[in-house]
mmCIF file of C-alpha atoms in Angstrom:
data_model
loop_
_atom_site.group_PDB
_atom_site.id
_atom_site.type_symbol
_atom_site.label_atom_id
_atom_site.label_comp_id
_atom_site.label_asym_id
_atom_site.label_seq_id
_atom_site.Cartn_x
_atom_site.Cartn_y
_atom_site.Cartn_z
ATOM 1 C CA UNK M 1 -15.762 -49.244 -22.549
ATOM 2 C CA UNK M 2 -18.668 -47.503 -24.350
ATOM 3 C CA UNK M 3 -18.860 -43.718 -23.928
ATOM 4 C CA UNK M 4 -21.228 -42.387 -21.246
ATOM 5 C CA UNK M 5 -23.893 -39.894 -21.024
ATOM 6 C CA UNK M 6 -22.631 -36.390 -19.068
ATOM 7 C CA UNK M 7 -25.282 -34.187 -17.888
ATOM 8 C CA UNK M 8 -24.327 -30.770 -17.071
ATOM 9 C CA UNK M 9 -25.785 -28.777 -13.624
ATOM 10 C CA UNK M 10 -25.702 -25.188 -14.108
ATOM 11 C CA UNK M 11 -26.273 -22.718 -11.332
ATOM 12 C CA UNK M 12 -27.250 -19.266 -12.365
ATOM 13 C CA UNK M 13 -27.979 -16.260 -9.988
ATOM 14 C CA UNK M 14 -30.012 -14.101 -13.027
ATOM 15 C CA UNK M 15 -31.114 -10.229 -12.614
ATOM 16 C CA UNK M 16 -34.543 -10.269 -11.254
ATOM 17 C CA UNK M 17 -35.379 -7.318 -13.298
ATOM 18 C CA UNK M 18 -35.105 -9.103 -16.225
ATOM 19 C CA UNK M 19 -36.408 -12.562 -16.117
ATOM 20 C CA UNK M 20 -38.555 -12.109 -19.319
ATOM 21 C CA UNK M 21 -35.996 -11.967 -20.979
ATOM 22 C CA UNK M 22 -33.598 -14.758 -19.325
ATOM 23 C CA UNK M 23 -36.517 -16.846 -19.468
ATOM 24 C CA UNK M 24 -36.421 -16.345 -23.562
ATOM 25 C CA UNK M 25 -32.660 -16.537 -23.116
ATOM 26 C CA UNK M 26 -32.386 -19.853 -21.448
ATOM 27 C CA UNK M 27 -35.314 -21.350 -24.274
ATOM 28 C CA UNK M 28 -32.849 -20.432 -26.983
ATOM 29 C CA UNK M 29 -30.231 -22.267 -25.714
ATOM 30 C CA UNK M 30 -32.184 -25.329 -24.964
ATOM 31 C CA UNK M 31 -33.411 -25.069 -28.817
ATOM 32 C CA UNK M 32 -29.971 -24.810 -30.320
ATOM 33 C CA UNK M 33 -28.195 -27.480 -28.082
ATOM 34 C CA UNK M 34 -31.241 -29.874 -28.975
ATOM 35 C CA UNK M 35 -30.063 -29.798 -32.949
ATOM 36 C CA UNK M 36 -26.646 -31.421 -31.594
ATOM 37 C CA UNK M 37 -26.083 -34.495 -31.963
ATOM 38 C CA UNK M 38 -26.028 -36.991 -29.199
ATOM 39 C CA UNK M 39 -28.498 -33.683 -27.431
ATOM 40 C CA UNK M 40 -30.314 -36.666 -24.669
ATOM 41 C CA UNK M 41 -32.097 -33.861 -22.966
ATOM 42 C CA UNK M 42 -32.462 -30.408 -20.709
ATOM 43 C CA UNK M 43 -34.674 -28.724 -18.052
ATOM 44 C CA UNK M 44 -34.465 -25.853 -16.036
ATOM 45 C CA UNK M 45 -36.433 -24.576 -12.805
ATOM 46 C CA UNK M 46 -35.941 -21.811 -10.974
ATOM 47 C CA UNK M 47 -35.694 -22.258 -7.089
ATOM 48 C CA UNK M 48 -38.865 -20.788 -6.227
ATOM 49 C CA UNK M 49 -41.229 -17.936 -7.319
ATOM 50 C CA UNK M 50 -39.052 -14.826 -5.848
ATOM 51 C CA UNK M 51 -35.851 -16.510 -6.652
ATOM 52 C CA UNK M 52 -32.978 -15.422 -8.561
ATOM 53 C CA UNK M 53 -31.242 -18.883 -8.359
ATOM 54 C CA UNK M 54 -32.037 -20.893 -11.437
ATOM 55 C CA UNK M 55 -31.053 -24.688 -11.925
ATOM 56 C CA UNK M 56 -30.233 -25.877 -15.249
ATOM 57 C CA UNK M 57 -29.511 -29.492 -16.695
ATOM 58 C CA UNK M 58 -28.268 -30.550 -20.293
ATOM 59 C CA UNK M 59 -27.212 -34.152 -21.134
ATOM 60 C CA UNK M 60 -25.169 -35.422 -23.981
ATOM 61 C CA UNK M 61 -24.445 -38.695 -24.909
ATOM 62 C CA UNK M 62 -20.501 -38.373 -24.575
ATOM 63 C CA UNK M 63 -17.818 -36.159 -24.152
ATOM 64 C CA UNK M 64 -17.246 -36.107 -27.467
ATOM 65 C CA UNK M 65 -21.084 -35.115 -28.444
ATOM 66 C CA UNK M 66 -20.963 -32.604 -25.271
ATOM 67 C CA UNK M 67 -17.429 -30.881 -26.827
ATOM 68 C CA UNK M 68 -18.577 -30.364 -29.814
ATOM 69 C CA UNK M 69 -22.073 -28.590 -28.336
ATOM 70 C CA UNK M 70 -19.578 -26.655 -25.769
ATOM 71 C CA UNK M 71 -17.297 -25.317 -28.176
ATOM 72 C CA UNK M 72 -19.522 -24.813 -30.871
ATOM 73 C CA UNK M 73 -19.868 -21.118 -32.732
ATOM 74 C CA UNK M 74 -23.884 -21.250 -31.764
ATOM 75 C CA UNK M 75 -23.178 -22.012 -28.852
ATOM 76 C CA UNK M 76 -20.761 -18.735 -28.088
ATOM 77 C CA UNK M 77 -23.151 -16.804 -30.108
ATOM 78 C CA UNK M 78 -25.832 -17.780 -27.693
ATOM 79 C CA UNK M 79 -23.783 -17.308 -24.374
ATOM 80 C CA UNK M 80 -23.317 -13.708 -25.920
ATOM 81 C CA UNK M 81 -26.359 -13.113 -26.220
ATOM 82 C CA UNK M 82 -26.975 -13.671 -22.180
ATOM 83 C CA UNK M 83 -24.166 -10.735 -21.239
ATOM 84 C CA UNK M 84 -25.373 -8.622 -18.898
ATOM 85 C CA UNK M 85 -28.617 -11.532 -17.662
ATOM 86 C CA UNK M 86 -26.461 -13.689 -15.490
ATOM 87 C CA UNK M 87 -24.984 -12.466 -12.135
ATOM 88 C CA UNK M 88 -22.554 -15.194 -11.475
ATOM 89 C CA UNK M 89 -22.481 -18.826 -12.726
ATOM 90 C CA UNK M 90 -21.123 -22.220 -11.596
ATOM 91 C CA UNK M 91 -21.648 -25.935 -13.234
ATOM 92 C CA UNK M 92 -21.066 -29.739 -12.273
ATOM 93 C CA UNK M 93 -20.860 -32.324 -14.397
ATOM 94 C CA UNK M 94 -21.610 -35.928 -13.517
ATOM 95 C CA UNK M 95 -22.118 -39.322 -15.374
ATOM 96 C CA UNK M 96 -24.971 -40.761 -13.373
ATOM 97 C CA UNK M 97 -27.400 -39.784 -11.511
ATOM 98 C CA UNK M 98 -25.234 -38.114 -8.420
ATOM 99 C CA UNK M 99 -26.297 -34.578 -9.391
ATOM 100 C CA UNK M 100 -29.591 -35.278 -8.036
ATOM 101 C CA UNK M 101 -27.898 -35.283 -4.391
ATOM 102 C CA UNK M 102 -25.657 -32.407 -4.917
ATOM 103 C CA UNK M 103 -26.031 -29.728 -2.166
ATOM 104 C CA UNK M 104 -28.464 -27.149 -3.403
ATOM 105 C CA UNK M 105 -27.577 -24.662 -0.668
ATOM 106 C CA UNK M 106 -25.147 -22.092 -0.149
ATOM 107 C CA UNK M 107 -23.060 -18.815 -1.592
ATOM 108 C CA UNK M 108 -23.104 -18.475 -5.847
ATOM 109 C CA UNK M 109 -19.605 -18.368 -6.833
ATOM 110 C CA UNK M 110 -18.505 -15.845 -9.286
ATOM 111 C CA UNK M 111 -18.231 -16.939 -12.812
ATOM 112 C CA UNK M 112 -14.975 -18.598 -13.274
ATOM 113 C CA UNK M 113 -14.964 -20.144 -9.606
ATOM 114 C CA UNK M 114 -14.891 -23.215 -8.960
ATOM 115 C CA UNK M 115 -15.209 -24.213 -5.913
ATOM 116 C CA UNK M 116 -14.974 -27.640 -4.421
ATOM 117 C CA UNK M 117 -18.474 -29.865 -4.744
ATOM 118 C CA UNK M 118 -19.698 -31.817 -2.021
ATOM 119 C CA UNK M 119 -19.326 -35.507 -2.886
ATOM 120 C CA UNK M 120 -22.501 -37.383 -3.661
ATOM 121 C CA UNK M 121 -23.693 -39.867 -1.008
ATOM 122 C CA UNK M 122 -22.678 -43.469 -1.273
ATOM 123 C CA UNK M 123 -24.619 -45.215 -3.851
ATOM 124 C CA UNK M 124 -26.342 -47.651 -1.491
ATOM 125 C CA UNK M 125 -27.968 -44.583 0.658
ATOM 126 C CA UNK M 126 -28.879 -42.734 -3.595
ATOM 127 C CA UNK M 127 -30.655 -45.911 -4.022
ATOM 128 C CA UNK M 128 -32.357 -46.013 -0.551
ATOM 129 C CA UNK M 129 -33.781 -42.078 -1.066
ATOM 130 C CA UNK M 130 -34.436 -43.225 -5.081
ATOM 131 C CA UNK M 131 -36.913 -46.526 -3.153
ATOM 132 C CA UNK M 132 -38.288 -44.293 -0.932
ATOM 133 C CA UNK M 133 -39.544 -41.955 -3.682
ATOM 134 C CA UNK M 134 -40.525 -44.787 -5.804
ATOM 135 C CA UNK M 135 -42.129 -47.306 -4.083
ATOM 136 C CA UNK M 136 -45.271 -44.887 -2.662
ATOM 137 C CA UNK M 137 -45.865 -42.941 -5.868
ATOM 138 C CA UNK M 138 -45.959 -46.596 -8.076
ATOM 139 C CA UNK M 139 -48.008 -48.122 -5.382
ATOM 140 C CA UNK M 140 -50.932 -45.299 -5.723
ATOM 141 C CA UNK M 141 -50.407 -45.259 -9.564
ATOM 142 C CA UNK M 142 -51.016 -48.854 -9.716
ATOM 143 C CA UNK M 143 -54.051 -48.640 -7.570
ATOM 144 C CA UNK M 144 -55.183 -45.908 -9.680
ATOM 145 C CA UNK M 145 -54.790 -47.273 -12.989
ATOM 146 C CA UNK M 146 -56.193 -51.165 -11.619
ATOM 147 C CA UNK M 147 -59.336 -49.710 -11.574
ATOM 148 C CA UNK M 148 -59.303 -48.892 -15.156
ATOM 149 C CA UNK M 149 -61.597 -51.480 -16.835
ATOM 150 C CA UNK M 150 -59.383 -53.594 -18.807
ATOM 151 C CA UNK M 151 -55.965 -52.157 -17.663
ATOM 152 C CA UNK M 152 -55.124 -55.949 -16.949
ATOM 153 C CA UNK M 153 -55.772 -57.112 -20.126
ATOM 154 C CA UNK M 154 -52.751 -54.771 -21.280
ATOM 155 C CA UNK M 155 -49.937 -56.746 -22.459
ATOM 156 C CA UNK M 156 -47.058 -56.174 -19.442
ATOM 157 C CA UNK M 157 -45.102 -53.713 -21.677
ATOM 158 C CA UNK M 158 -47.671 -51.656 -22.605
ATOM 159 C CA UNK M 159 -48.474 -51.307 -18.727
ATOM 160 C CA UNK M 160 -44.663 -50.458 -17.806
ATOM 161 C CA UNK M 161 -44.825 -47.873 -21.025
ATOM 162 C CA UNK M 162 -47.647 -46.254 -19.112
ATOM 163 C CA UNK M 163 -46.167 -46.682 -16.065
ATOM 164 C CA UNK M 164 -42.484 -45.168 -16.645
ATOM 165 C CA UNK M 165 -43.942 -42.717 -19.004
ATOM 166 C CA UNK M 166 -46.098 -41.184 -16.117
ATOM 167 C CA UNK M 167 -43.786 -41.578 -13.238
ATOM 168 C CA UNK M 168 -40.420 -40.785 -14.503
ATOM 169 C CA UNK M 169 -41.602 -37.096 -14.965
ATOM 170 C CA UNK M 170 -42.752 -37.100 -11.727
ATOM 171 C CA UNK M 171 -40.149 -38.583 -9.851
ATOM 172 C CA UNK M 172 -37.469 -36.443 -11.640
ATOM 173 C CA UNK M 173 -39.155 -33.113 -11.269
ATOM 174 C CA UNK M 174 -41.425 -33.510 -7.914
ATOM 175 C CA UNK M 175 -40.387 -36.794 -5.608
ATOM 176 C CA UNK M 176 -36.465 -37.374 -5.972
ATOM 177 C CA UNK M 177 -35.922 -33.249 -5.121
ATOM 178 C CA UNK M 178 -38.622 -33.824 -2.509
ATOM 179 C CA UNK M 179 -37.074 -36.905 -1.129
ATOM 180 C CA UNK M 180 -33.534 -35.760 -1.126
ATOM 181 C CA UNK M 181 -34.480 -32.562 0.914
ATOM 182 C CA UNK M 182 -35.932 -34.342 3.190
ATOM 183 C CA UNK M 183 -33.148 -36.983 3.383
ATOM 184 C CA UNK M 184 -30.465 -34.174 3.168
ATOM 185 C CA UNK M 185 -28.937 -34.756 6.762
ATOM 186 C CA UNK M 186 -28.498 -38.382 6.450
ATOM 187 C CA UNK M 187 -27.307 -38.745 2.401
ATOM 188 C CA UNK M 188 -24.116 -36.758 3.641
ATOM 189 C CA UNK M 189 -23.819 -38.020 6.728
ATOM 190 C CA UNK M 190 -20.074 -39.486 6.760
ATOM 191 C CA UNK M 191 -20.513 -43.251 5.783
#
């Protein structure tokens, strides 16, 4: 079986009186880990303007690629560097696309914790929520972009290029979190 990408979810409660400088903190880390090989990606958002809860994502494309990030000397150089910024601490890691229906809610364990994670909904309801993001947002993109003269006369690839290149983004950052909030109740409903 080929190896599998691994994202990691990272929690962090940060000290609000010094965001500046977790803000420069978390940028450094997202620098170094992107010189690693098999380094697929990262973001980070915090959970609103006032908030001290910040969300954090890295993806690798194996364990192997992810070990060798994780137990790297940068890497404990870095995480060094952060003493003192982070208040507590707790991370997931998942091999599809489950974190995006992880509970967002409730009490920041201490670092070290590890509490128990909710599981993920059943895949059939993950790809209900993913439809119901999708299918409105590529319906008004299409409209928008059939008006563009020529657009049709784009070869079909070039179109989906376009297409997943403006909507992935946006249904990663802005619709699935959306949707999933608003879908909360029901994706962990018991089956």
């Amino acid at each position: 079986m080929p190896a599998q990408p691994i994202t990691v979810s990272i929690r962090r409660e940060v000290d609000p009186d010094r965001i500046p400088e977790v803000t420069a903190w978390v940028q450094a880390g997202v620098n170094l880990a992107n010189r690693y090989p098999g380094f697929l990606g990262s973001g980070w958002i915090r959970a609103g303007a006032d908030s001290q809860v910040w969300h954090m994502l890295y993806r690798f494309a194996s364990e192997q690629t992810l070990a060798a990030w994780e137990d790297s000397s940068e890497r404990r150089w870095w995480l060094s560097t952060g003493e003192g910024l982070i208040r507590s601490e707790r991370s997931t890691r998942r091999t599809g696309i489950e974190g995006w229906f992880d509970e967002p809610t409730g009490a920041i364990p201490t670092v070290g914790d590890e509490p128990a994670v909710p599981p993920a909904p059943p895949r059939w309801k993950q790809a209900v929520a993913i439809w119901l993001g999708f299918f409105p947002v590529n319906v008004v993109f299409s409209y928008l972009v059939g008006g563009i003269p020529g657009w049709e006369a784009l070869p079909i690839w070039l179109q989906s290029l376009a297409l997943t290149l403006v909507l992935t983004p946006l249904m990663t950052y802005f619709v699935l979190p959306w949707v999933t909030r608003l879908l909360q109740p029901w994706l962990h409903r018991a089956r």
